[in-house]
XYZ file of N, CA and C in Angstrom:
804
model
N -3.667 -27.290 11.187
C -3.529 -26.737 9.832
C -4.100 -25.320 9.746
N -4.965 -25.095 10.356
C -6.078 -24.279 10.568
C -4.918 -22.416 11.234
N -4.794 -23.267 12.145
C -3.750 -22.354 13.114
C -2.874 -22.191 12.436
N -2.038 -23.129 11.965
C -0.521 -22.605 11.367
C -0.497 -22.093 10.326
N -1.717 -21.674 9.259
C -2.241 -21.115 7.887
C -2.503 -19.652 8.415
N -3.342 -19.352 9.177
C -3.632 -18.332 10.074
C -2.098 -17.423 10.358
N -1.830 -18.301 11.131
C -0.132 -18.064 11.926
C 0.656 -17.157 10.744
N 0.344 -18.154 9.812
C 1.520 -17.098 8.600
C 0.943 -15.903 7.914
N -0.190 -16.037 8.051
C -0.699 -14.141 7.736
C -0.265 -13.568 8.820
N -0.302 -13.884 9.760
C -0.693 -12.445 11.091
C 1.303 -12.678 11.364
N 1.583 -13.483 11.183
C 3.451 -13.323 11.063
C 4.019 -13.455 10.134
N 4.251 -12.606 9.367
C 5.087 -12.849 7.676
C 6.582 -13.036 7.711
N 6.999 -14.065 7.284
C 8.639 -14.124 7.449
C 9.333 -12.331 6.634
N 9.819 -12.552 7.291
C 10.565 -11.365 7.475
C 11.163 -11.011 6.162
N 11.091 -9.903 5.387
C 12.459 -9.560 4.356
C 13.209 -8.282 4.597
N 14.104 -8.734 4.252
C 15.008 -8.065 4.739
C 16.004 -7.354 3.216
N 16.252 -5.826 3.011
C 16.945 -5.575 1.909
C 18.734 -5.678 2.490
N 18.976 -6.493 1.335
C 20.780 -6.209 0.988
C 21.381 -4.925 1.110
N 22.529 -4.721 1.663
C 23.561 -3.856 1.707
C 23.688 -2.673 0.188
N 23.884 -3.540 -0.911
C 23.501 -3.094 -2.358
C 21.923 -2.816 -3.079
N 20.798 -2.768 -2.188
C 19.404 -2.740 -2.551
C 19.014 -1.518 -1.990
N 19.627 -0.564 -1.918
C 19.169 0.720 -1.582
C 18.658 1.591 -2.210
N 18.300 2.620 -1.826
C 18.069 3.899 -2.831
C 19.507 4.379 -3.491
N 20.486 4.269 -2.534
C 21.988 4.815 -3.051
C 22.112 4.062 -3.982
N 21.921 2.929 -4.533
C 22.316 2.028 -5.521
C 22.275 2.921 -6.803
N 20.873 2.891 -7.355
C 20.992 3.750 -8.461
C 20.882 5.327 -8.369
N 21.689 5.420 -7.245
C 22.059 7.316 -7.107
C 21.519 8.045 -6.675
N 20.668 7.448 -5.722
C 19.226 8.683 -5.235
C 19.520 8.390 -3.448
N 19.553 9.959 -3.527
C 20.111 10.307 -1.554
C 19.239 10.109 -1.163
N 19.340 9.207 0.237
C 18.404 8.948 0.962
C 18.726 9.193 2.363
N 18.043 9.217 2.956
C 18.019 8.909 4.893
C 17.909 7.921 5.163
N 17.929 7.258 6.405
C 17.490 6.434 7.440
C 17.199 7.130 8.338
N 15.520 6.721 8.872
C 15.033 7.238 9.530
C 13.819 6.471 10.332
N 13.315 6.764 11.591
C 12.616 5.931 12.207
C 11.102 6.960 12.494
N 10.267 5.834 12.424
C 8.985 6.676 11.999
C 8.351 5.751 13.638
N 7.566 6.600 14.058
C 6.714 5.901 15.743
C 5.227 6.153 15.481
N 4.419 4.875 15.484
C 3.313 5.151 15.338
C 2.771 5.856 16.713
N 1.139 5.828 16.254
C 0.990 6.215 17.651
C 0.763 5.421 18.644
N 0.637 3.672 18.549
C 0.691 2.745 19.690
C 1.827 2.539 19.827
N 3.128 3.277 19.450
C 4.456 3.401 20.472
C 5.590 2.122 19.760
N 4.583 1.673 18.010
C 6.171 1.234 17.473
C 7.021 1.973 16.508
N 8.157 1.401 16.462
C 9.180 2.084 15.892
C 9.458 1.180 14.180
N 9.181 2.475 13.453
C 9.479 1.518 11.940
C 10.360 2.195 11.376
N 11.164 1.225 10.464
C 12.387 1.402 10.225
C 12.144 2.257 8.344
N 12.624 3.321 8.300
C 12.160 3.757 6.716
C 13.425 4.612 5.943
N 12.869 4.893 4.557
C 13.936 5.868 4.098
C 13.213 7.149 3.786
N 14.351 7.978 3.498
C 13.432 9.246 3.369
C 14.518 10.081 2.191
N 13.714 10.284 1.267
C 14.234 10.939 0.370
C 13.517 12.851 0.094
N 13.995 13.787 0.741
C 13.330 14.936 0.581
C 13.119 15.294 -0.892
N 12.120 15.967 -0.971
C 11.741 16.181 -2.203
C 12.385 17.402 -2.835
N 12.267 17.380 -4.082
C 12.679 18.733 -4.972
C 11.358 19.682 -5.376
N 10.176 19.302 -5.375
C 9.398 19.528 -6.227
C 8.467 20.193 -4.840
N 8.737 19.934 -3.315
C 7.676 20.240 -2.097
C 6.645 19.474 -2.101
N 6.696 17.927 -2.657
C 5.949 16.709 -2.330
C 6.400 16.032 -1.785
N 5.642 14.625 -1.195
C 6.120 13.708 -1.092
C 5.758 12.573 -1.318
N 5.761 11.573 -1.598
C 4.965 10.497 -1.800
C 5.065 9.151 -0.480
N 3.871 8.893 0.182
C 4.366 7.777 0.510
C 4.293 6.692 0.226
N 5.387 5.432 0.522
C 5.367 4.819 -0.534
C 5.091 3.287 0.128
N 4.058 2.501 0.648
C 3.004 1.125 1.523
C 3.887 -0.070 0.460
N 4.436 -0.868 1.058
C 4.389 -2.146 0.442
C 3.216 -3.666 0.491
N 3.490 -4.517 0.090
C 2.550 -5.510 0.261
C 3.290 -6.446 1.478
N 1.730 -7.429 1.522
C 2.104 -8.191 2.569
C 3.220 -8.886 2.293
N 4.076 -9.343 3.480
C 4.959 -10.441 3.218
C 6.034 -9.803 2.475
N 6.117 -8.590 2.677
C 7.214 -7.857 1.726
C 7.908 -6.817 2.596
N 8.261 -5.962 1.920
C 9.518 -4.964 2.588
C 9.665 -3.629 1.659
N 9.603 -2.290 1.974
C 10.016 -1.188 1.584
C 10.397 -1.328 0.219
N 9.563 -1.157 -0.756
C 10.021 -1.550 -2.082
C 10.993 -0.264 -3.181
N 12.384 -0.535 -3.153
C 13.300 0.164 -3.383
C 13.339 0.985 -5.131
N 12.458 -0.024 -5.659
C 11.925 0.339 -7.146
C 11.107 1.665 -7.320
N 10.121 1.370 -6.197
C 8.775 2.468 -6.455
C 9.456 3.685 -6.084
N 10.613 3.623 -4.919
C 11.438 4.936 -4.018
C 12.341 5.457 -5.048
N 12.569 4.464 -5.422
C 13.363 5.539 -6.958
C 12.447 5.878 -8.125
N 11.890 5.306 -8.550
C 10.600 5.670 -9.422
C 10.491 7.344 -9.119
N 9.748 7.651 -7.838
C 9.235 9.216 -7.375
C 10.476 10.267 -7.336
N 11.131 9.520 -6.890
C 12.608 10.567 -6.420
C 13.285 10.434 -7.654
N 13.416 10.091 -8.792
C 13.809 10.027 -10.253
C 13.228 11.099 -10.379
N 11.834 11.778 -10.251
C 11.005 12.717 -10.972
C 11.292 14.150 -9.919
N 11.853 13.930 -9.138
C 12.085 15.162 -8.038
C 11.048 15.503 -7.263
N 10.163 14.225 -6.713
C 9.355 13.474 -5.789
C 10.350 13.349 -4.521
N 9.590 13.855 -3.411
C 10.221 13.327 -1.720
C 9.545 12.021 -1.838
N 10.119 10.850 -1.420
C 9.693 9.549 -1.230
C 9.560 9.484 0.813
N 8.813 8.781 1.067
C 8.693 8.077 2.232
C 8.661 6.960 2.236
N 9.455 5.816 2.400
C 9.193 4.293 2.363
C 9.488 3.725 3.122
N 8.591 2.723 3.714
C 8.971 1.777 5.482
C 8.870 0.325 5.353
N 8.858 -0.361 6.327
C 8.627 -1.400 6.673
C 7.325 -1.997 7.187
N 6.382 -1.738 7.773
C 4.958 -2.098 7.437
C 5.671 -2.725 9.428
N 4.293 -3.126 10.465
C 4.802 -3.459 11.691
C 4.904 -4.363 11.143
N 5.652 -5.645 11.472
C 5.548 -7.105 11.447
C 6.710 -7.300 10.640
N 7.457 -6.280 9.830
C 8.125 -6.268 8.524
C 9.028 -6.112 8.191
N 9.900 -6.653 7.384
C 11.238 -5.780 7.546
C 11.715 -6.084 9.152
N 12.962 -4.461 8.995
C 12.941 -4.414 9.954
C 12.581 -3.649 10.995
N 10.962 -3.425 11.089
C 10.381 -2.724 12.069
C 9.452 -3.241 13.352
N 9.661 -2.745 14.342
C 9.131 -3.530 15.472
C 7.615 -3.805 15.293
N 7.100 -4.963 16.202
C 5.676 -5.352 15.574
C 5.748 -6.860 15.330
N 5.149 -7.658 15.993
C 4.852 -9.071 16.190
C 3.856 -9.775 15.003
N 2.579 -8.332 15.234
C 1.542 -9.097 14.716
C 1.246 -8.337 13.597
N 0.793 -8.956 12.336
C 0.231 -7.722 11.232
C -1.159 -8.203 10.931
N -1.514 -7.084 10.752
C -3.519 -7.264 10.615
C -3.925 -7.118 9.851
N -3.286 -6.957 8.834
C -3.311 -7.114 7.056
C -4.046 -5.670 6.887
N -3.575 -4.395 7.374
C -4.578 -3.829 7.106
C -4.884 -2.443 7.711
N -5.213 -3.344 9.164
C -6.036 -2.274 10.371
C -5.531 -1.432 10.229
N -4.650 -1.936 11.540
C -3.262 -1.277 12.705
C -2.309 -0.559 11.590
N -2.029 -1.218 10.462
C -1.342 -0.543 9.303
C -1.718 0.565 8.843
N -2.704 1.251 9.056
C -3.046 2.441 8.751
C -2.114 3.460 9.775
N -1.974 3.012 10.929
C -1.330 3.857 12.073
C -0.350 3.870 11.349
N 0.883 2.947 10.340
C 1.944 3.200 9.910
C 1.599 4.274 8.691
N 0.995 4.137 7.763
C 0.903 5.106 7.340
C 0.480 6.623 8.116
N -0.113 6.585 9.056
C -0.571 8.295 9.682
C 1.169 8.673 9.774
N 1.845 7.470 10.603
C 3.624 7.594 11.092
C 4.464 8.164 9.852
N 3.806 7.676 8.999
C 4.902 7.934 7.618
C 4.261 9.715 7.285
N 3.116 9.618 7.464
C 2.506 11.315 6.835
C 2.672 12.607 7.912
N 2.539 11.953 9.200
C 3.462 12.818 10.192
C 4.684 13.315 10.341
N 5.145 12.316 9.445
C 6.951 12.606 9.480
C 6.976 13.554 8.568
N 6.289 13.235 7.162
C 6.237 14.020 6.550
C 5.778 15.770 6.351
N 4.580 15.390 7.070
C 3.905 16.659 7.603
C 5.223 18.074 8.085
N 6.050 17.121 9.046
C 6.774 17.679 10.104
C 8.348 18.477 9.081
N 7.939 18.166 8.030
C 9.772 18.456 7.141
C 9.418 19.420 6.755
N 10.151 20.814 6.928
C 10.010 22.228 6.134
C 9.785 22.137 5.005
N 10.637 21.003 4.584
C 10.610 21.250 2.721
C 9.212 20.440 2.175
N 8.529 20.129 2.684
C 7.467 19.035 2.594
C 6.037 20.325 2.579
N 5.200 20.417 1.203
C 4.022 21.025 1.309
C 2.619 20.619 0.879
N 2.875 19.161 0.000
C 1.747 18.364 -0.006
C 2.059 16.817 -0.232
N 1.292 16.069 0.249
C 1.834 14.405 0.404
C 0.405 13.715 -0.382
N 1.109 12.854 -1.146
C 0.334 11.311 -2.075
C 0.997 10.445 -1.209
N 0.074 9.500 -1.713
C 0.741 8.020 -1.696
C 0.372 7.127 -3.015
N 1.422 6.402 -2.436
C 1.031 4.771 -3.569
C 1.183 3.756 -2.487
N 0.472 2.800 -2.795
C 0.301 1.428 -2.460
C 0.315 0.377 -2.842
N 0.998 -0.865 -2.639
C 1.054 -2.224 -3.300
C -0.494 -3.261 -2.755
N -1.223 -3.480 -3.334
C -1.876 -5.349 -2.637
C -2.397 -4.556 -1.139
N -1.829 -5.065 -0.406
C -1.943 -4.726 0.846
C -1.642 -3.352 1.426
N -0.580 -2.555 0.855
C -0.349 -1.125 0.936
C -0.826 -0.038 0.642
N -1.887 -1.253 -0.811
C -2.646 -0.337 -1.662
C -3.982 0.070 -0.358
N -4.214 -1.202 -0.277
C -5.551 -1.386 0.731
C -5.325 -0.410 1.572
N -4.314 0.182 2.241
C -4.178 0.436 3.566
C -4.499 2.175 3.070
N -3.474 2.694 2.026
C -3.346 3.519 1.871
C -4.931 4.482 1.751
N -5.839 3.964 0.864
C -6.956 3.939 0.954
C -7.851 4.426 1.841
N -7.699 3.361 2.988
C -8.041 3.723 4.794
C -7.611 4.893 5.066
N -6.041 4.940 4.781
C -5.658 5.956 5.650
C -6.358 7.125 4.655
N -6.141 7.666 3.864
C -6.745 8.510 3.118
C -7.783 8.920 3.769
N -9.124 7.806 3.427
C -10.390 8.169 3.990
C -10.408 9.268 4.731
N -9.606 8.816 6.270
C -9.368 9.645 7.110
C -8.640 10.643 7.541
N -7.709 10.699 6.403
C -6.467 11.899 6.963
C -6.547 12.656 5.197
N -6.836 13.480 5.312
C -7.370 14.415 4.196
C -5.835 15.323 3.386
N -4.877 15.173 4.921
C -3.653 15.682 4.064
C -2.822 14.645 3.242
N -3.606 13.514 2.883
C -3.148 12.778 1.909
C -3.561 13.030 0.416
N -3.143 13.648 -0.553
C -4.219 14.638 -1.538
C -4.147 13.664 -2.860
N -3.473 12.743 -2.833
C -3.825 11.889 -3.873
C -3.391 10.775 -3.937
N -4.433 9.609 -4.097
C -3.827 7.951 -3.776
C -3.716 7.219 -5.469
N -2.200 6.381 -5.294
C -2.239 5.473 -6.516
C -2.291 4.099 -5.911
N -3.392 3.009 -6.114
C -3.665 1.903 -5.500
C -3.693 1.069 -6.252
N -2.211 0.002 -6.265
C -2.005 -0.942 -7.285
C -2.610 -2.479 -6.564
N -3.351 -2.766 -7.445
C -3.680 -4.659 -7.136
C -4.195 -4.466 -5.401
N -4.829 -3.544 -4.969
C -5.208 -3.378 -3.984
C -6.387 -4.358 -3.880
N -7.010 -5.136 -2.671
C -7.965 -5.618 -2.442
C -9.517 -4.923 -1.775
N -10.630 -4.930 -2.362
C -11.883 -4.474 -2.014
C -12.120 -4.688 -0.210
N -12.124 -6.019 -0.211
C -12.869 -6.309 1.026
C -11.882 -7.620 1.605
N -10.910 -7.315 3.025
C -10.183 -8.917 3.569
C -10.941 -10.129 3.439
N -12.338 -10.660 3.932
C -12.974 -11.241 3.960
C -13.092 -12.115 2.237
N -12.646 -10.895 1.421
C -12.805 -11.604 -0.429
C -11.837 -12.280 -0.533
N -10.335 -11.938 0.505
C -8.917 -12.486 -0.120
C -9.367 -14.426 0.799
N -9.969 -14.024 2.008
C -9.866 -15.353 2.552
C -10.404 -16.433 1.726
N -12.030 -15.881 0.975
C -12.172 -16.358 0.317
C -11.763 -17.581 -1.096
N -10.693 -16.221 -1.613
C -9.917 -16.429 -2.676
C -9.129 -17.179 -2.441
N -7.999 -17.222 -1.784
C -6.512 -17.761 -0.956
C -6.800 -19.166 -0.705
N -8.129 -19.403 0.287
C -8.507 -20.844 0.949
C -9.714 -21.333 0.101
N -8.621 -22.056 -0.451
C -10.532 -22.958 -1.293
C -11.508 -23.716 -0.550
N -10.650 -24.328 0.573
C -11.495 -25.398 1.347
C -12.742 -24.694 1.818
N -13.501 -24.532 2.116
C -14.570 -23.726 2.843
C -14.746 -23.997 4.143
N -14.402 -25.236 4.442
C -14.775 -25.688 6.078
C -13.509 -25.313 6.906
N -12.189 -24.847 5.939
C -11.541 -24.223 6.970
C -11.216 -23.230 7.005
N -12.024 -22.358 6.049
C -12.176 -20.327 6.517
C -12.313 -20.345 7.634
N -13.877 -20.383 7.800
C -14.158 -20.093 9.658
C -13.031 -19.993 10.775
N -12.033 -21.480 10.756
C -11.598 -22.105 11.754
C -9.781 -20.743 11.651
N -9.474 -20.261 10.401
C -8.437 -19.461 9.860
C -9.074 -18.479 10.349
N -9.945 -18.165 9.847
C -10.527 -16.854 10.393
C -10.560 -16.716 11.664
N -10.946 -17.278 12.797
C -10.676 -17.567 14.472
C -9.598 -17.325 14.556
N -8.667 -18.039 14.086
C -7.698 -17.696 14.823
C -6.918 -16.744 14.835
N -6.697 -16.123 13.009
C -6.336 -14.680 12.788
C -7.082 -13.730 13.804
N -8.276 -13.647 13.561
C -8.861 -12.647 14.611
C -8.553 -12.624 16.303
N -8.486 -13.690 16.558
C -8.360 -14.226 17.967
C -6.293 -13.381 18.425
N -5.583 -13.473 17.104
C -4.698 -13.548 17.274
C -4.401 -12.077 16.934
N -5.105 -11.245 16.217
C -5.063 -9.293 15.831
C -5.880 -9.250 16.999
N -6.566 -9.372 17.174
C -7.786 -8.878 17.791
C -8.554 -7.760 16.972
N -8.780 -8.184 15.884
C -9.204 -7.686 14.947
C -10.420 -8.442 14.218
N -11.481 -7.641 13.472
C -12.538 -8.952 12.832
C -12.206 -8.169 11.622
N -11.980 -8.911 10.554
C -12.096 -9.166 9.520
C -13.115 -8.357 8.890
N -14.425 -8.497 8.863
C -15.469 -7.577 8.076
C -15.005 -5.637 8.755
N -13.916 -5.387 9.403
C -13.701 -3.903 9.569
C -12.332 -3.595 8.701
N -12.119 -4.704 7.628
C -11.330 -4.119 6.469
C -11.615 -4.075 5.056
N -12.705 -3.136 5.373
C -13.043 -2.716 3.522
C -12.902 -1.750 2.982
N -11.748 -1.210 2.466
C -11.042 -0.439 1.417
C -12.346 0.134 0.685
N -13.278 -0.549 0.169
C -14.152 -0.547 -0.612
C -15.764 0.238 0.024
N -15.611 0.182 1.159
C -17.123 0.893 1.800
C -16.679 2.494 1.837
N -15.219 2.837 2.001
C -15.088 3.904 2.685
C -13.599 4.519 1.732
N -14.028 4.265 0.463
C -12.623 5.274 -0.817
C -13.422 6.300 -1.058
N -14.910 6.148 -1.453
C -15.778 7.092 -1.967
C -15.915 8.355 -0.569
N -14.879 8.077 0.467
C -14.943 9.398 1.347
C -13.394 10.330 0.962
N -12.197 9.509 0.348
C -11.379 10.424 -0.075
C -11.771 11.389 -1.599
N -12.861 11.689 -2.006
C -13.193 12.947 -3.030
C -13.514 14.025 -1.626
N -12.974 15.181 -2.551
C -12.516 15.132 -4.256
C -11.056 15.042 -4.231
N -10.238 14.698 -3.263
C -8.991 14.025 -3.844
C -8.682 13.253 -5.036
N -7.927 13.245 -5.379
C -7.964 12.317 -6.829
C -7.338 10.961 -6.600
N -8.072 9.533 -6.965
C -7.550 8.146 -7.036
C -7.325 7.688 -8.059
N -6.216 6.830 -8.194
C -5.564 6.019 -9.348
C -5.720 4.765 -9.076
N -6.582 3.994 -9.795
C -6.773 2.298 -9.352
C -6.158 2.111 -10.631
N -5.421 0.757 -10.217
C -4.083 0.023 -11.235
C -4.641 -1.370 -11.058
N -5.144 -2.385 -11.686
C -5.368 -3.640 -11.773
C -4.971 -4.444 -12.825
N -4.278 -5.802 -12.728
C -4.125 -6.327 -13.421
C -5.089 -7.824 -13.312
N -6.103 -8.208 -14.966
C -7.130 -8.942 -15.121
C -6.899 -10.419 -14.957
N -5.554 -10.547 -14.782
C -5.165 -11.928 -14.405
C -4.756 -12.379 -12.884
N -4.976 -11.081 -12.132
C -4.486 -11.451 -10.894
C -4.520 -12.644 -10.305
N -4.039 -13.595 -9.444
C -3.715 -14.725 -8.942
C -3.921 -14.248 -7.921
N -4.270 -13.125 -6.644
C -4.396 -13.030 -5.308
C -5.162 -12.329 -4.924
N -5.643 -11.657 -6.074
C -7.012 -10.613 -5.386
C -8.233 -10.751 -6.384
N -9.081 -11.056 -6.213
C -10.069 -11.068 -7.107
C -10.055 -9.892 -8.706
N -10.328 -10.369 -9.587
C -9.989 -9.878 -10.819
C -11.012 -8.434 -11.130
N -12.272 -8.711 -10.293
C -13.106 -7.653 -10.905
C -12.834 -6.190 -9.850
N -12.045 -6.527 -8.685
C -12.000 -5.584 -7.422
C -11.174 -4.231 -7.872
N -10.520 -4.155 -8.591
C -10.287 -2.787 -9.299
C -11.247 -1.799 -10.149
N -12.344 -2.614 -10.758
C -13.647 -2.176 -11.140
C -14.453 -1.564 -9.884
N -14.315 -2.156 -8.969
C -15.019 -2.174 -7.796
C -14.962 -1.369 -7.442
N -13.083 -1.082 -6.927
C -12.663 -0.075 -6.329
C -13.211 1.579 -6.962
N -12.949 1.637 -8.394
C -13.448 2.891 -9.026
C -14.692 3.411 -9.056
N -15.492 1.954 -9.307
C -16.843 2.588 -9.438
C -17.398 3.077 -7.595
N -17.018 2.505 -6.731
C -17.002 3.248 -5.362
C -16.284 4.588 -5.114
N -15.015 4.882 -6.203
C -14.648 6.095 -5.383
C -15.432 7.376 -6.063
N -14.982 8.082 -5.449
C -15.930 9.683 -6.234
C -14.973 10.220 -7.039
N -15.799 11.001 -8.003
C -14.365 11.945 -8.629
C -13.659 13.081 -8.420
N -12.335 13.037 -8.959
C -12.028 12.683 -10.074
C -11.133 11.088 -9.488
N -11.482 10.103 -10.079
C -10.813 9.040 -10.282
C -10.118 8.529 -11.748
N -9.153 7.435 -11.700
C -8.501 7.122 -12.829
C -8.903 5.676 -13.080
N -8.880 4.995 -14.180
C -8.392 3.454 -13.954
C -7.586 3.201 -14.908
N -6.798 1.764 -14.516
C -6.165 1.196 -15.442
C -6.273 -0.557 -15.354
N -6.736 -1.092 -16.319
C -6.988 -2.472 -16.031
C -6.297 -2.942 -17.267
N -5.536 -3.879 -17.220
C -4.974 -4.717 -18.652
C -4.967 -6.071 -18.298
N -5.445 -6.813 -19.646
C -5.650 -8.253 -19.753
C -4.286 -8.808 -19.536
N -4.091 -9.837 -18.771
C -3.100 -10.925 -18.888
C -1.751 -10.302 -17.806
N -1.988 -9.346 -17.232
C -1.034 -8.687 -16.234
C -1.843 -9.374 -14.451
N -0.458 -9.876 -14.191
C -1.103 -10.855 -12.954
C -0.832 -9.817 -11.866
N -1.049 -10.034 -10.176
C -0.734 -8.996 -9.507
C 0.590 -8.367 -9.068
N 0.159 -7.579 -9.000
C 1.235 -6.437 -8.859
C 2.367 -6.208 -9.750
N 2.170 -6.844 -11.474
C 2.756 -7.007 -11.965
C 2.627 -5.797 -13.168
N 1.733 -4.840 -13.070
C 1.630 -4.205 -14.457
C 3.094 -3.540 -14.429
N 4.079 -3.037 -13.383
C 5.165 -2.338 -13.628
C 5.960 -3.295 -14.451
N 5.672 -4.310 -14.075
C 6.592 -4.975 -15.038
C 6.784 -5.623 -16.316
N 5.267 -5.479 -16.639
C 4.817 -5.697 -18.004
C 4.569 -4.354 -18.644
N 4.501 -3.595 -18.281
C 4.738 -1.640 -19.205
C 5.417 -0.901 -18.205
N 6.591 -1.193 -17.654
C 7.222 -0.121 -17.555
C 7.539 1.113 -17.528
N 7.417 1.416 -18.699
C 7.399 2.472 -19.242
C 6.165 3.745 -19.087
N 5.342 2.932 -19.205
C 3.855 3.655 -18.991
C 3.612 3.714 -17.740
N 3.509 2.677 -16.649
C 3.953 2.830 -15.480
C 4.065 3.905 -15.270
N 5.341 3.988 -15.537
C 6.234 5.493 -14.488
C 5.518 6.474 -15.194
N 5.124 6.567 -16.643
C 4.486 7.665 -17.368
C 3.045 8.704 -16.243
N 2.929 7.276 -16.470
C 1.091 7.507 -16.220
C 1.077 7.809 -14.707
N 1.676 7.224 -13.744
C 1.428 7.580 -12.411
C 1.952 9.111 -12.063
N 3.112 9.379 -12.534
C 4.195 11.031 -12.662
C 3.163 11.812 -13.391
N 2.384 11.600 -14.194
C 1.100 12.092 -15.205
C 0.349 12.693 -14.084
N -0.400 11.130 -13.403
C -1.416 11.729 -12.774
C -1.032 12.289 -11.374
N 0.027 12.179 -10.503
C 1.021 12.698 -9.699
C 0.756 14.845 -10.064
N 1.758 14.866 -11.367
C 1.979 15.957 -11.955
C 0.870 16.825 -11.956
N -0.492 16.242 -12.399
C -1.742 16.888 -12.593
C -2.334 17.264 -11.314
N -2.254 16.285 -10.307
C -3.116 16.219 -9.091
C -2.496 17.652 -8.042
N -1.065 17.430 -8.105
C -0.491 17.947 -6.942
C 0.626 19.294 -7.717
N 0.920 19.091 -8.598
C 1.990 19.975 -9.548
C 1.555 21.284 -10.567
N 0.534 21.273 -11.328
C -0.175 22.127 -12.384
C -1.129 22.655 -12.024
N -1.177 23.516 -12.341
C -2.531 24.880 -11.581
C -3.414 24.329 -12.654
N -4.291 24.450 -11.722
C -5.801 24.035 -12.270
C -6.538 25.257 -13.422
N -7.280 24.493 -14.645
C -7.384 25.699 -15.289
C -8.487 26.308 -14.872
């Protein structure tokens, strides 16, 4: 039980987008394009050049796939989008996912590509849950990321095992084997020790108070750790990763807002 609970984090069934689930769907040109980390995999992404000489990149969550909503969202506003498949994902090469680590290398892959486009002169990201988490990391460390939006992102892996597995006597035995099976430990994914090193970049934490998968107070968490200038947004009764879909509207407002301000408007 132990193993095969394990098994399905570190291998997420696969999703895969439809023929009609593209960026072309609702009218926004895109690429296909393949992004190589630097341990030599190949991820499968789209690429929408920007109008504006940004780009955004754009992390999905676990167990998910290149989310085609958020890629039109940015590129609606005359935002360059970057959006992939995560290793393990979709369809990009990659066996094992580490909820996390190694995922940071996909993001450096996605900001390199970006780096590398003439028309490309400063790069954000956004992040889902797990994308959020990652994005974060990568930030920390790669400084030409100049502003993160981190939705329903998690503080610390070790909180989700927590959360996820009620039993207690069979964390430990989940935990073995995930690790055994990344080769990864668990206490070296905290989003939360190391955001307060992306200032003075600017962060956007997005939480919703009903979450069902990440602890409810970890968006508090997340802010009061990062430095400023930071944002928050927390609303009652919005479960995870769900505030786009309970305000909409504000959503797209508020992130293009703080997008617009961070990377777009001369400072007074």
């Amino acid at each position: 039980m132990a193993r095969q609970k394990a098994f399905e984090y570190v291998h997420p069934a696969r999703q895969v987008h439809s023929l009609d689930d593209t960026p072309a769907s609702q009218g926004i040109p895109y690429q296909e394009v393949e992004l190589i980390t630097s341990d030599g995999l190949a991820l499968s992404a789209w690429y929408t050049p920007p109008q504006n000489g940004v780009v955004v990149l754009v992390a999905h969550a676990h167990n998910g796939a290149r989310p085609t909503n958020m890629h039109n969202l940015f590129a609606r506003h005359g935002y360059g989008v970057i959006s992939w498949d995560f290793r393990a994902h979709g369809e990009s090469e990659g066996e094992v996912c580490s909820l996390g680590y190694y995922e940071v290398l996909d993001v450096e892959a996605a900001l390199d590509f970006a780096l590398s486009q003439p028309e490309v002169n400063r790069v954000a990201a956004w992040g889902g849950s797990m994308g959020g988490a990652t994005v974060i990391m990568a930030a920390a460390r790669r400084p030409e990321i100049e502003a993160v939006v981190a939705d329903s992102a998690f503080a610390a892996l070790e909180e989700e095992l927590i959360l996820m597995i009620r039993l207690k006597w069979i964390r430990p035995l989940i935990q073995f084997f995930a690790e055994r099976e990344t080769g990864v430990d668990i206490n070296d994914v905290r989003p939360v020790d190391i955001i307060g090193g992306i200032s003075p970049r600017p962060v956007f934490i997005i939480h919703g108070r009903s979450d069902e998968m990440v602890p409810v107070n970890t968006g508090r968490r997340l802010y009061d750790a990062a430095g400023e200038p930071r944002v928050l947004w927390l609303e009652e009764g919005v479960g995870h990763l769900a505030m786009i879909e309970v305000f909409p509207e504000e959503y797209e407002d508020r992130i293009i807002e703080f997008l617009d301000s961070a990377l777009l408007l001369p400072e007074e």
